[in-house]
Amino acid sequence: MPERLAEMLLDLWTPLIILWITLPPCIYTAPMNQSPVLMSGFPLELNRLSEEQRILNRSKRGWVWNQMFVLEEFSGPEPILVGRLHTDLDPGSKKIKYILSGDGAGTIFQINDITGDIHAIKRLDREEKAEYTLTAQAVDWETNKPLEPPSEFIIKVQDINDNAPEFLNGPYHATVPEMSILGTSVTNVTATDADDPVYGNSAKLVYSILEGQPYFSIEPETAIIKTALPNMDREAKEEYLVVIQAKDMGGHSGGLSGTTTLTVTLTDVNDNPPKFAQSLYHFSVPEDVVLGTAIGRVKANDQDIGENAQSSYDIIDGDGTALFEITSDAQAQDGIIRLRKPLDFETKRSYTLKVEAANVHTDPRFSSRGPFKDTATVKIVVEDADEPPVFSSPTYLLEVHENAALNSVIGQVTARDPDITSSPIRFSIDRHTDLERQFNVNADDGKITLATPLDRELSVWHNITIIATEIRNHSQISRVPVAIKVLDVNDNAPEFASEYEAFLCENGKPGQVIQTVSATDKDEPKNGHYFLYSLLPEMVNNPNFTIKKNEVIVVLFVTLRRHKNEPLIIKDDEDVRENIIRYDDEGGGEEDTEAFDIATLQNPDGINGFLPRKDIKPDLQFMPRQGLAPVPSGVDVDEFINVRLHEADNDPTAPPYDSIQIYGYEGRGSVAGSLSSLESTTSDSDQNFDYLSDWGPRFKRLGELYSVGESDKET
């Protein structure tokens, strides 16, 4: 400790000697047992100026303050003298008292009120507080009245080298790529020193490496760490521990120092190629293995890590390139050989492959180290397995006419045992696909026969499954789908598309279309349907209608010759209410009240007269038929009546004739009201029959017929 104190005092004396030479005569020398102190006042006993000079140089007060200094960390048996205050107004009669106030006055610094001596009574630490601001004043001892205004001065704590450098952020970690060139920067570190950086060398730091040579170096001033060796290999050594020292006093002897550690990790680069663990691999696989099954794994080791060790595998040569494939396992970093096509022991029993492993990510800086890939040979042996039967076709398509005879052969399936033993085959039908048991199969030769009749109109296709089973090993079975198409024969009569009901107005025009009919047939001839249409035999001689074929569609025409309609009701011309006007269309209904008394129509009791009836004989004459012989005894009377009824229905001259009767009243209580339109006075040209479409399909057809008649008359 005495040697350490001597060094600190030596460091302090150097600037004090300089100040002694350069400053004015204002140095107060303390006793030998105290450190020298720089005074800021001018002591009276050291002032040798003449009275004249004193008068010329004096200011308002008797002192001029500057600064005082005191060493930190000084601890002795007595308080340390910092300095002395003195004014030239003090004649030495002890009538002046000195007063001290400000930072630390009375607690850290104490003044002798008679002599003006200032002492530090506590140990000071510059790192806690570097300077103190105080105020001094001289007052009258008896009256305490100020003799001069107060004056402010500063006491600065002078630094000594009492703090060692510290690495606040240590320990440190850094990385640098392997194979880096010499002088590659790794990182930099920083140490701090709490001593005064502007006073002496107490805070001047110099850095050095205590451990870590010869791999790394450090710049003394900036503390930048760099690689000291080129091409350091991570695969040889991955981690290095470096001990760094920071020393103050510029690194000279006696300076304080601090240390920290730096862990340097070499990061990986792709500087190593993959290498197969062995040059030849052997695998065996049963011939009946499922496609996609892993047969074996090959692995190429890479000393690198991460993505630099990733390799892709390929089959580059061999006689099994079409049957096998290899994929890369990203997790295990190996290649998986899988089957991509079926194997057949009886055809080929072994294969040889040449596989290659190549790095996925390459670094062009190390391309000179050679190709980053490796190859190996893989031999695969196929083992024999008891295989199921094999059909000659994966599917079968058969055709049969729907009128085929029972037990007739409609087709055949064949299968064989691919094994060398060649077991006999037995055929059967999966009855889940033939619930109605319409087909049978011969167990020995696979011929398919018809068991029940077919009807193409019920089902065109039948899909069944044939099973082939080895007789020597019933567990070896195979299935094949068989599609059977039923071919059409003409076994169905045509049918009309719907039930037809035609309407014709009495003024129908010859050649007018009154109905279009069509027919369908459940059969499907190759060239499409072609129907012949005709009237029923009992309607052939009816001259009123003809039928014409038009693209499968038949049109019924009116062939009646138009005749002039005459009034059918004879009535009193003077009764204008019951006046009936000839018209060719429906009237306005109940809303038409211009030509008659609507009240009469609403009340049937109002009709008191008798309306005579006039029938009209048709203009067409019925062709005379040969007289029928008298009915013999024992004849079927029912048949005789039906014949006569048929003749009457087809005889246009036979009564009753067409007649018009008035139905002016619907009936009491009827919600429909009157349906009569005979009283309408609307002319033919004003009629519109579109409203009939709203009454249903039959009335719609009636409206179309009337519309055709109107358009014909306009034409």
XYZ file of C-alpha atoms in Angstrom:
715
model
C 0.000 0.000 0.000
C 2.789 2.577 0.704
C 4.223 1.867 -2.744
C 0.782 2.366 -4.307
C 0.320 5.699 -2.505
C 3.756 6.822 -3.606
C 2.847 6.143 -7.236
C -0.379 8.182 -6.896
C 1.511 11.111 -5.313
C 4.094 10.966 -8.051
C 1.367 11.176 -10.686
C -0.074 14.180 -8.837
C 3.191 16.079 -8.364
C 3.918 16.223 -12.065
C 1.049 18.614 -12.976
C 1.556 20.582 -9.740
C 5.159 21.363 -10.629
C 4.042 22.615 -14.009
C 1.429 24.809 -12.376
C 4.070 26.254 -10.019
C 6.095 27.448 -12.971
C 3.298 28.755 -15.168
C 0.856 30.284 -12.718
C 1.266 33.671 -10.932
C 2.724 33.591 -7.409
C -0.366 32.174 -5.749
C 0.838 28.749 -4.557
C 0.531 28.024 -0.954
C 2.885 25.380 0.347
C 1.356 23.207 2.973
C 3.344 21.758 5.805
C 5.470 18.725 5.008
C 2.949 16.318 6.432
C 0.240 17.576 4.039
C -0.085 17.580 0.289
C 0.553 20.799 -1.581
C -2.633 22.708 -2.441
C -3.298 25.336 -5.082
C -4.810 28.456 -3.509
C -7.126 30.775 -5.279
C -6.708 33.792 -2.959
C -3.676 35.963 -2.489
C -2.378 35.580 1.103
C -1.489 38.879 2.695
C 1.858 37.756 4.007
C 3.023 36.677 0.539
C 1.966 39.864 -1.196
C 5.113 42.017 -1.778
C 3.444 44.621 -3.925
C 3.860 48.248 -2.955
C 1.009 50.154 -1.444
C 0.633 52.078 -4.670
C 0.438 48.897 -6.656
C -2.031 47.451 -4.169
C -4.315 50.472 -4.566
C -4.191 50.270 -8.343
C -4.836 46.479 -8.522
C -7.541 46.101 -5.892
C -11.142 45.461 -6.892
C -14.211 46.053 -4.829
C -13.482 43.134 -2.519
C -10.197 42.190 -1.070
C -9.885 38.739 -2.741
C -10.234 37.115 -6.131
C -11.403 33.441 -6.143
C -10.443 30.755 -8.555
C -10.380 27.019 -7.804
C -9.104 24.638 -5.175
C -8.142 20.969 -5.633
C -8.164 18.018 -3.338
C -7.105 14.397 -3.961
C -9.749 11.695 -3.888
C -9.469 8.636 -1.725
C -6.986 10.360 0.652
C -7.355 9.122 4.202
C -4.953 10.164 6.956
C -5.067 10.587 10.703
C -5.891 14.280 10.367
C -8.262 16.232 8.083
C -6.551 17.222 4.872
C -5.956 20.941 4.258
C -7.629 21.974 1.058
C -6.665 25.697 1.128
C -6.794 28.975 3.047
C -9.049 31.991 2.685
C -7.609 35.410 3.502
C -8.552 38.993 2.751
C -6.321 42.048 2.735
C -8.842 43.760 4.998
C -7.670 41.561 7.841
C -5.055 43.621 9.822
C -4.364 40.618 11.994
C -6.305 41.956 14.948
C -8.654 38.991 14.858
C -11.677 41.168 14.266
C -12.646 39.346 11.043
C -14.536 36.057 10.913
C -14.654 33.744 7.833
C -17.904 31.997 6.934
C -18.242 29.000 4.456
C -21.524 27.807 2.860
C -22.577 25.629 -0.099
C -22.019 21.988 -1.167
C -20.647 19.975 1.751
C -20.037 23.007 3.961
C -19.880 21.794 7.557
C -20.247 18.088 6.568
C -17.435 17.486 4.119
C -15.525 20.763 4.287
C -14.809 22.728 7.451
C -13.323 26.263 7.736
C -11.378 27.865 10.586
C -13.337 31.093 11.051
C -10.279 32.914 12.337
C -7.509 31.724 9.992
C -9.685 30.854 6.978
C -8.136 27.370 6.599
C -10.438 24.867 4.761
C -10.095 21.147 5.589
C -11.730 18.051 4.101
C -13.019 16.036 6.995
C -14.291 13.031 4.937
C -12.818 10.711 2.311
C -13.763 11.880 -1.180
C -14.555 9.822 -4.308
C -14.376 11.597 -7.639
C -16.519 8.922 -9.260
C -19.357 9.835 -6.867
C -18.935 13.668 -7.070
C -16.233 15.420 -9.055
C -16.570 19.012 -7.732
C -18.239 21.099 -5.047
C -19.433 24.703 -5.280
C -19.080 26.797 -2.102
C -19.421 30.450 -1.040
C -16.981 32.334 1.254
C -17.567 35.635 3.097
C -15.678 37.782 5.583
C -17.800 39.430 8.347
C -17.114 41.565 11.400
C -16.397 39.378 14.386
C -18.570 41.380 16.739
C -21.403 42.591 14.557
C -21.427 39.799 11.938
C -21.841 42.444 9.304
C -20.329 41.594 5.929
C -17.121 43.382 5.288
C -17.217 42.468 1.608
C -19.756 40.804 -0.694
C -19.753 36.926 -0.684
C -17.610 35.176 -3.268
C -18.233 31.743 -4.915
C -15.472 29.224 -5.628
C -15.147 25.536 -6.646
C -13.311 22.680 -5.018
C -12.499 19.958 -7.558
C -11.780 16.383 -6.519
C -8.623 15.326 -8.250
C -8.673 11.837 -9.787
C -6.320 9.004 -8.972
C -6.207 5.621 -10.750
C -8.443 3.746 -8.358
C -10.798 1.991 -10.837
C -9.966 -1.020 -12.982
C -11.470 -1.425 -16.496
C -14.689 -3.434 -16.722
C -16.407 -5.318 -19.584
C -20.058 -4.574 -18.885
C -21.471 -6.764 -21.693
C -19.289 -9.816 -21.215
C -18.940 -12.690 -21.614
C -19.221 -12.430 -25.391
C -20.259 -14.852 -28.153
C -19.511 -14.489 -31.853
C -19.532 -16.557 -35.026
C -17.371 -16.595 -38.126
C -17.653 -18.859 -41.209
C -15.181 -21.675 -41.401
C -12.518 -21.485 -44.094
C -12.435 -17.682 -43.741
C -9.383 -15.804 -45.007
C -6.778 -14.288 -42.719
C -7.886 -11.086 -41.007
C -11.624 -11.720 -41.244
C -13.401 -9.581 -38.649
C -15.121 -11.592 -35.935
C -16.471 -8.992 -33.471
C -15.372 -6.171 -31.180
C -15.586 -5.716 -27.416
C -15.666 -2.625 -25.197
C -14.432 -2.003 -21.655
C -15.136 1.066 -19.503
C -13.018 2.788 -16.812
C -14.635 4.997 -14.169
C -11.530 7.159 -13.756
C -11.214 10.635 -15.262
C -10.531 10.252 -18.988
C -9.096 13.795 -19.352
C -6.649 13.672 -16.433
C -3.596 11.539 -16.860
C -3.731 7.971 -18.216
C -6.025 6.515 -15.581
C -8.743 5.787 -18.171
C -6.571 5.146 -21.215
C -7.160 1.481 -22.108
C -5.146 -0.970 -24.157
C -6.566 -4.392 -25.243
C -4.742 -7.679 -25.602
C -5.494 -11.424 -25.894
C -4.367 -13.593 -23.004
C -5.726 -16.867 -24.455
C -6.764 -17.736 -28.010
C -3.557 -17.462 -30.004
C -2.635 -18.246 -32.656
C -6.195 -18.396 -34.002
C -7.327 -14.834 -33.262
C -5.855 -11.364 -32.797
C -7.145 -8.062 -31.378
C -6.400 -4.444 -32.246
C -5.091 -2.749 -29.068
C -6.971 0.514 -29.465
C -10.308 -0.517 -31.097
C -10.646 -4.004 -29.577
C -11.651 -5.515 -32.955
C -11.070 -9.273 -32.955
C -9.955 -10.875 -36.235
C -8.930 -14.309 -37.472
C -5.194 -14.867 -37.197
C -5.147 -18.107 -39.205
C -6.719 -18.801 -42.627
C -9.010 -21.738 -43.509
C -9.972 -22.825 -40.028
C -12.019 -26.024 -40.471
C -15.240 -26.459 -38.488
C -15.096 -30.199 -38.978
C -11.700 -30.200 -37.173
C -12.640 -27.780 -34.358
C -15.880 -25.881 -34.076
C -15.525 -23.680 -30.968
C -12.758 -21.486 -29.541
C -12.461 -19.670 -26.186
C -10.640 -16.325 -26.252
C -9.617 -14.410 -23.073
C -9.358 -10.630 -23.616
C -7.684 -8.110 -21.271
C -8.203 -4.346 -21.020
C -5.478 -2.425 -19.063
C -5.482 1.282 -18.121
C -2.519 3.667 -17.802
C -1.949 3.013 -21.502
C -0.962 -0.550 -20.761
C 2.095 0.470 -18.708
C 3.268 -1.274 -15.611
C 1.207 -0.417 -12.578
C -2.022 0.026 -14.545
C -5.197 -1.698 -13.502
C -6.752 -4.360 -15.787
C -9.966 -6.302 -16.366
C -10.677 -9.416 -18.424
C -13.560 -11.059 -20.257
C -14.135 -14.149 -22.397
C -15.226 -14.454 -26.006
C -16.582 -17.747 -27.372
C -16.095 -17.956 -31.140
C -18.081 -20.581 -33.065
C -17.185 -21.508 -36.636
C -20.312 -21.691 -38.796
C -20.597 -24.334 -41.484
C -20.022 -23.871 -45.200
C -20.446 -26.546 -47.863
C -16.830 -27.583 -48.187
C -17.363 -31.359 -48.016
C -18.984 -33.665 -50.623
C -21.402 -36.484 -49.699
C -19.918 -39.951 -49.355
C -21.760 -43.292 -49.392
C -21.064 -45.424 -46.364
C -20.573 -48.434 -48.669
C -20.088 -48.850 -52.370
C -22.440 -51.842 -52.788
C -25.910 -52.417 -51.300
C -27.970 -55.660 -51.409
C -31.758 -55.839 -51.085
C -34.367 -58.558 -51.670
C -38.062 -58.081 -52.406
C -41.022 -60.460 -52.949
C -42.501 -60.288 -56.411
C -45.985 -59.520 -55.035
C -44.949 -56.451 -53.079
C -47.381 -53.549 -53.325
C -46.431 -50.676 -55.610
C -44.852 -47.789 -53.720
C -43.423 -50.030 -50.990
C -39.969 -49.062 -49.687
C -37.488 -51.762 -50.663
C -34.404 -50.336 -48.955
C -32.462 -47.227 -47.929
C -29.058 -45.930 -48.944
C -27.224 -43.113 -47.193
C -24.448 -40.761 -48.210
C -22.763 -39.124 -45.217
C -21.769 -35.464 -45.299
C -19.515 -33.863 -42.694
C -21.312 -30.576 -43.182
C -24.478 -29.765 -41.306
C -27.881 -28.210 -42.046
C -28.704 -27.424 -45.629
C -25.058 -27.875 -46.588
C -25.474 -31.580 -45.824
C -28.681 -32.010 -47.826
C -28.343 -34.421 -50.723
C -30.662 -35.515 -53.510
C -30.661 -39.097 -54.738
C -31.162 -40.346 -58.307
C -30.967 -43.609 -60.227
C -28.592 -42.817 -63.060
C -28.066 -46.261 -64.579
C -29.045 -49.926 -64.393
C -31.518 -52.432 -65.782
C -34.289 -51.503 -63.341
C -34.636 -47.783 -63.945
C -38.213 -48.263 -65.190
C -39.289 -50.452 -62.252
C -37.703 -48.626 -59.313
C -37.456 -45.045 -58.083
C -35.519 -43.334 -55.312
C -36.675 -40.420 -53.167
C -34.864 -38.298 -50.595
C -35.763 -38.296 -46.913
C -35.151 -34.729 -45.749
C -35.072 -35.719 -42.068
C -32.827 -38.780 -42.206
C -30.814 -37.482 -45.188
C -30.966 -40.846 -46.936
C -32.411 -42.232 -50.169
C -35.472 -44.527 -50.185
C -35.766 -47.036 -53.028
C -39.411 -47.797 -53.901
C -41.178 -50.061 -56.397
C -42.974 -48.196 -59.171
C -44.031 -51.132 -61.432
C -45.003 -54.753 -60.670
C -42.320 -57.427 -60.432
C -42.490 -60.911 -61.913
C -40.184 -63.575 -60.547
C -40.894 -65.783 -63.533
C -39.772 -63.054 -65.940
C -36.710 -61.515 -64.211
C -35.209 -62.414 -60.858
C -32.624 -59.663 -60.153
C -31.828 -56.050 -60.993
C -28.786 -53.793 -60.695
C -29.054 -50.044 -60.112
C -26.480 -47.251 -59.949
C -27.541 -44.490 -57.573
C -26.043 -41.048 -57.101
C -26.104 -38.638 -54.141
C -25.413 -34.950 -54.864
C -25.433 -31.889 -52.640
C -28.488 -29.709 -53.130
C -26.695 -26.481 -52.163
C -23.174 -25.920 -53.445
C -20.697 -23.109 -52.777
C -18.791 -21.962 -55.893
C -15.866 -20.889 -53.682
C -15.046 -24.540 -53.072
C -15.751 -25.953 -56.525
C -12.072 -26.696 -56.920
C -12.358 -29.351 -54.222
C -14.038 -31.633 -56.765
C -17.605 -32.718 -57.599
C -19.905 -32.650 -54.592
C -21.498 -36.034 -55.383
C -20.908 -39.755 -54.986
C -22.234 -43.019 -56.500
C -22.994 -46.523 -55.260
C -24.280 -49.804 -56.728
C -27.557 -51.421 -55.572
C -28.409 -55.064 -56.318
C -32.055 -56.144 -55.889
C -33.078 -59.820 -55.832
C -36.710 -60.722 -56.626
C -38.157 -63.510 -54.489
C -40.838 -65.889 -55.709
C -44.351 -65.554 -54.227
C -47.618 -67.432 -54.666
C -49.512 -65.032 -56.896
C -53.262 -64.973 -57.563
C -54.687 -65.818 -60.984
C -54.316 -63.294 -63.774
C -57.192 -62.649 -66.194
C -56.442 -62.279 -69.862
C -58.072 -58.825 -69.796
C -58.542 -56.284 -66.990
C -62.213 -55.867 -68.048
C -64.643 -57.655 -70.354
C -67.446 -56.232 -72.519
C -70.105 -58.672 -73.802
C -73.237 -58.154 -75.946
C -76.397 -60.245 -76.093
C -79.792 -59.769 -77.784
C -82.704 -59.423 -75.475
C -84.463 -62.386 -77.094
C -81.484 -64.697 -76.587
C -82.393 -68.222 -75.567
C -81.855 -69.413 -72.038
C -78.555 -71.210 -71.361
C -77.050 -69.713 -74.497
C -73.359 -68.693 -74.219
C -72.919 -64.932 -74.326
C -69.166 -64.750 -73.694
C -66.117 -66.197 -71.956
C -63.403 -65.079 -69.512
C -59.984 -66.723 -69.168
C -57.375 -66.635 -66.396
C -54.098 -68.390 -65.558
C -51.828 -68.970 -62.553
C -48.610 -66.963 -63.207
C -46.577 -69.137 -60.811
C -44.305 -71.892 -62.036
C -46.554 -74.490 -60.353
C -49.493 -73.264 -62.501
C -52.467 -74.298 -60.359
C -55.823 -75.003 -62.128
C -58.398 -72.195 -61.964
C -62.058 -72.322 -60.919
C -64.503 -69.584 -61.994
C -67.574 -68.264 -60.174
C -69.887 -65.220 -60.154
C -69.947 -62.800 -57.255
C -73.660 -63.008 -56.561
C -73.604 -59.637 -54.862
C -73.285 -58.272 -58.385
C -75.981 -60.586 -59.812
C -78.735 -60.616 -57.208
C -81.392 -61.747 -59.709
C -79.151 -64.607 -60.885
C -79.603 -63.772 -64.546
C -76.254 -65.295 -65.542
C -74.174 -68.400 -64.881
C -70.510 -69.162 -65.463
C -68.900 -72.488 -66.197
C -66.494 -73.196 -63.328
C -63.932 -74.850 -65.592
C -63.768 -72.838 -68.803
C -65.280 -69.468 -67.754
C -68.112 -69.453 -70.302
C -70.961 -67.130 -69.282
C -74.509 -68.286 -70.077
C -77.967 -66.743 -69.784
C -80.029 -68.007 -66.824
C -83.194 -65.840 -67.058
C -84.854 -63.906 -69.922
C -83.628 -60.392 -70.678
C -85.619 -57.274 -71.437
C -83.678 -54.387 -72.859
C -86.515 -51.991 -72.067
C -86.090 -52.794 -68.345
C -82.294 -52.831 -68.168
C -79.770 -52.177 -70.929
C -76.609 -52.928 -68.936
C -75.725 -55.687 -66.494
C -72.449 -55.439 -64.549
C -71.229 -58.592 -62.871
C -67.942 -59.683 -61.300
C -66.255 -62.991 -62.156
C -64.007 -64.584 -59.509
C -61.032 -66.779 -60.391
C -59.722 -69.019 -57.566
C -56.678 -71.270 -57.488
C -57.750 -74.844 -56.742
C -54.531 -75.607 -54.832
C -54.685 -72.451 -52.727
C -58.148 -71.018 -52.222
C -56.724 -67.843 -50.665
C -55.340 -66.813 -54.055
C -58.263 -65.224 -55.880
C -58.730 -62.529 -58.493
C -61.728 -60.551 -59.676
C -62.594 -59.009 -63.009
C -65.568 -56.795 -63.973
C -67.760 -57.954 -66.853
C -70.140 -55.503 -68.525
C -73.000 -57.093 -70.474
C -74.957 -54.941 -72.932
C -78.447 -56.068 -73.927
C -79.101 -55.466 -77.630
C -82.526 -54.397 -78.852
C -85.011 -56.362 -80.902
C -88.356 -55.077 -82.204
C -90.626 -56.557 -79.584
C -92.711 -53.504 -78.627
C -95.582 -51.838 -80.526
C -95.619 -48.072 -80.879
C -97.671 -46.022 -78.441
C -99.211 -42.592 -78.731
C -97.351 -40.013 -76.719
C -100.482 -39.037 -74.760
C -104.264 -39.213 -74.754
C -105.553 -36.811 -77.413
C -108.853 -34.912 -77.431
C -109.486 -32.631 -80.404
C -112.029 -29.833 -80.781
C -113.501 -28.515 -84.008
C -115.830 -25.587 -84.566
C -118.805 -26.076 -86.792
C -117.379 -23.624 -89.303
C -114.117 -25.543 -89.658
C -112.398 -24.903 -92.955
C -111.483 -27.791 -95.239
C -107.787 -28.584 -94.890
C -107.645 -27.012 -91.433
C -105.342 -28.717 -88.931
C -107.347 -29.823 -85.941
C -104.830 -32.027 -84.101
C -101.192 -33.089 -84.224
C -100.343 -36.470 -82.788
C -97.075 -38.344 -82.204
C -96.060 -41.828 -81.218
C -93.229 -43.467 -79.266
C -91.691 -46.913 -79.262
C -89.725 -48.499 -76.398
C -87.500 -50.217 -78.926
C -84.461 -48.504 -80.423
C -83.859 -49.480 -84.059
C -80.450 -48.597 -85.458
C -81.863 -46.212 -88.086
C -84.422 -44.623 -85.808
C -88.190 -45.035 -85.641
C -90.438 -44.840 -88.702
C -94.163 -45.041 -88.029
C -97.078 -45.465 -90.423
C -100.235 -43.686 -89.284
C -103.785 -44.399 -90.429
C -107.332 -44.042 -89.208
C -109.050 -46.981 -87.609
C -110.734 -49.337 -90.079
C -114.164 -48.160 -88.974
C -113.070 -44.545 -89.733
C -111.546 -45.196 -93.138
C -114.797 -44.434 -94.986
C -115.492 -41.279 -92.949
C -115.189 -38.411 -95.447
C -114.951 -35.753 -92.756
C -111.293 -36.283 -91.759
C -107.972 -37.197 -93.318
C -104.560 -37.866 -91.784
C -101.155 -36.794 -93.094
C -97.699 -37.940 -91.964
C -95.229 -35.148 -91.247
C -91.804 -36.278 -89.724
C -93.329 -38.818 -87.373
C -95.863 -36.301 -86.345
C -99.395 -36.791 -87.723
C -101.765 -33.916 -88.582
C -105.538 -34.435 -88.662
C -107.213 -32.247 -91.279
C -110.822 -31.185 -91.721
C -112.149 -32.208 -95.107
C -115.739 -31.004 -94.574
C -116.990 -28.634 -97.198
C -117.928 -25.343 -95.622
C -121.638 -24.671 -95.627
C -123.526 -21.545 -94.844
C -124.797 -21.323 -91.319
C -128.423 -20.331 -90.982
C -130.338 -19.209 -87.933
C -131.502 -22.246 -86.026
C -133.995 -20.568 -83.714
C -137.331 -19.233 -85.039
C -138.697 -16.516 -82.804
C -140.821 -13.417 -82.840
C -138.935 -10.603 -84.596
C -140.693 -8.038 -82.451
C -139.222 -9.384 -79.211
C -135.956 -7.419 -79.274
C -134.908 -8.774 -75.914
C -134.643 -12.271 -77.255
C -133.187 -11.227 -80.577
C -130.519 -13.728 -81.646
C -127.875 -12.609 -84.062
C -125.813 -15.055 -86.076
C -122.186 -14.991 -85.042
C -119.074 -17.102 -85.445
C -117.466 -16.657 -82.056
C -118.119 -16.614 -78.389
C -119.815 -13.470 -77.085
C -118.944 -11.193 -74.272
C -120.606 -13.366 -71.663
C -122.711 -11.976 -68.866
C -121.197 -8.512 -69.305
C -122.673 -8.143 -72.805
C -126.122 -6.536 -72.128
C -126.622 -4.429 -75.213
C -129.003 -6.639 -77.202
C -131.154 -8.325 -74.564
C -132.599 -8.052 -71.142
C -130.061 -9.513 -68.752
C -132.763 -9.970 -66.113
C -134.464 -12.596 -68.218
C -131.294 -14.651 -68.361
C -130.810 -14.372 -64.643
C -134.363 -15.603 -63.892
C -135.532 -18.714 -65.764
C -139.091 -17.984 -64.693
C -139.033 -14.877 -66.940
C -138.983 -17.019 -70.091
C -142.669 -17.617 -70.779
C -142.678 -18.276 -74.478
C -141.763 -21.401 -76.438
C -138.776 -21.249 -78.724
C -139.270 -23.587 -81.648
C -136.382 -25.706 -82.831
C -135.027 -25.908 -86.349
C -132.691 -28.718 -87.274
C -130.347 -28.500 -90.251
C -129.667 -31.468 -92.405
C -126.016 -31.888 -93.370
C -125.102 -31.102 -96.951
C -123.081 -34.314 -97.319
C -125.047 -37.375 -98.171
C -124.188 -40.737 -96.695
C -123.278 -43.352 -99.238
C -125.989 -46.076 -99.245
C -124.957 -49.360 -97.769
C -126.125 -52.746 -98.826
C -129.177 -53.851 -97.015
C -128.679 -56.227 -94.165
C -130.411 -59.513 -94.144
C -132.994 -60.118 -91.523
C -131.558 -61.172 -88.261
C -131.694 -64.912 -88.021
C -132.864 -66.591 -84.943
C -130.234 -67.182 -82.314
C -128.099 -64.174 -83.362
C -126.180 -62.233 -80.727
C -128.474 -59.283 -80.044
C -125.699 -57.315 -78.363
C -123.518 -57.544 -81.425
C -126.458 -56.576 -83.661
C -127.121 -53.448 -81.608
C -123.459 -52.419 -81.663
C -123.347 -52.725 -85.442
C -126.448 -50.593 -85.859
C -125.096 -48.024 -83.409
C -121.843 -47.801 -85.316
C -123.699 -47.223 -88.594
C -125.800 -44.479 -87.047
C -122.778 -42.740 -85.611
C -121.098 -42.640 -89.009
C -124.212 -41.600 -91.014
C -124.249 -37.769 -91.321
C -127.858 -37.857 -92.706
C -129.297 -39.701 -89.764
C -131.072 -37.632 -87.119
C -130.609 -36.002 -84.761
C -129.069 -33.178 -86.660
C -126.897 -30.347 -85.369
C -129.039 -27.808 -83.577
C -128.618 -24.783 -81.389
C -130.454 -24.514 -78.106
C -130.425 -21.659 -75.613
C -129.133 -22.289 -72.133
C -129.480 -18.818 -70.645
C -129.407 -19.834 -67.038
C -126.871 -21.853 -65.166
C -129.220 -22.701 -62.348
C -130.171 -21.266 -59.017
C -127.394 -21.331 -56.472
C -124.669 -22.036 -59.049
C -121.357 -20.334 -58.259
C -120.405 -20.435 -61.927
C -123.194 -18.098 -63.051
C -124.341 -17.991 -66.626
C -122.166 -19.515 -69.335
C -124.230 -18.163 -72.227
C -122.618 -15.867 -74.764
C -125.310 -16.060 -77.409
C -126.552 -12.596 -76.570
C -123.283 -10.900 -77.520
C -123.491 -8.247 -80.203
C -119.751 -8.194 -80.822
C -118.826 -8.574 -84.457
C -116.633 -11.356 -85.784
C -113.722 -9.054 -86.450
C -113.629 -7.816 -82.846
C -113.346 -11.258 -81.210
C -110.213 -12.340 -79.342
C -110.003 -15.921 -78.140
C -106.793 -15.640 -76.121
C -108.739 -15.702 -72.856
C -109.698 -19.331 -73.535
C -106.067 -20.281 -72.786
C -106.686 -19.495 -69.111
C -109.474 -22.160 -68.901
C -107.196 -25.115 -69.415
C -105.598 -27.151 -72.230
C -108.856 -28.150 -73.893
C -110.195 -24.586 -74.106
C -106.758 -23.416 -75.262
C -106.986 -25.809 -78.192
C -110.508 -24.562 -78.903
C -109.264 -20.987 -78.958
C -106.561 -21.959 -81.446
C -109.144 -23.503 -83.758
C -111.303 -20.360 -83.656
C -108.262 -18.190 -84.272
C -107.366 -20.264 -87.310
C -110.884 -19.793 -88.649
C -110.702 -16.025 -88.220
C -107.335 -15.782 -89.923
C -108.644 -17.916 -92.817
C -111.601 -15.600 -93.342
C -109.338 -12.531 -93.351
C -107.149 -14.240 -95.947
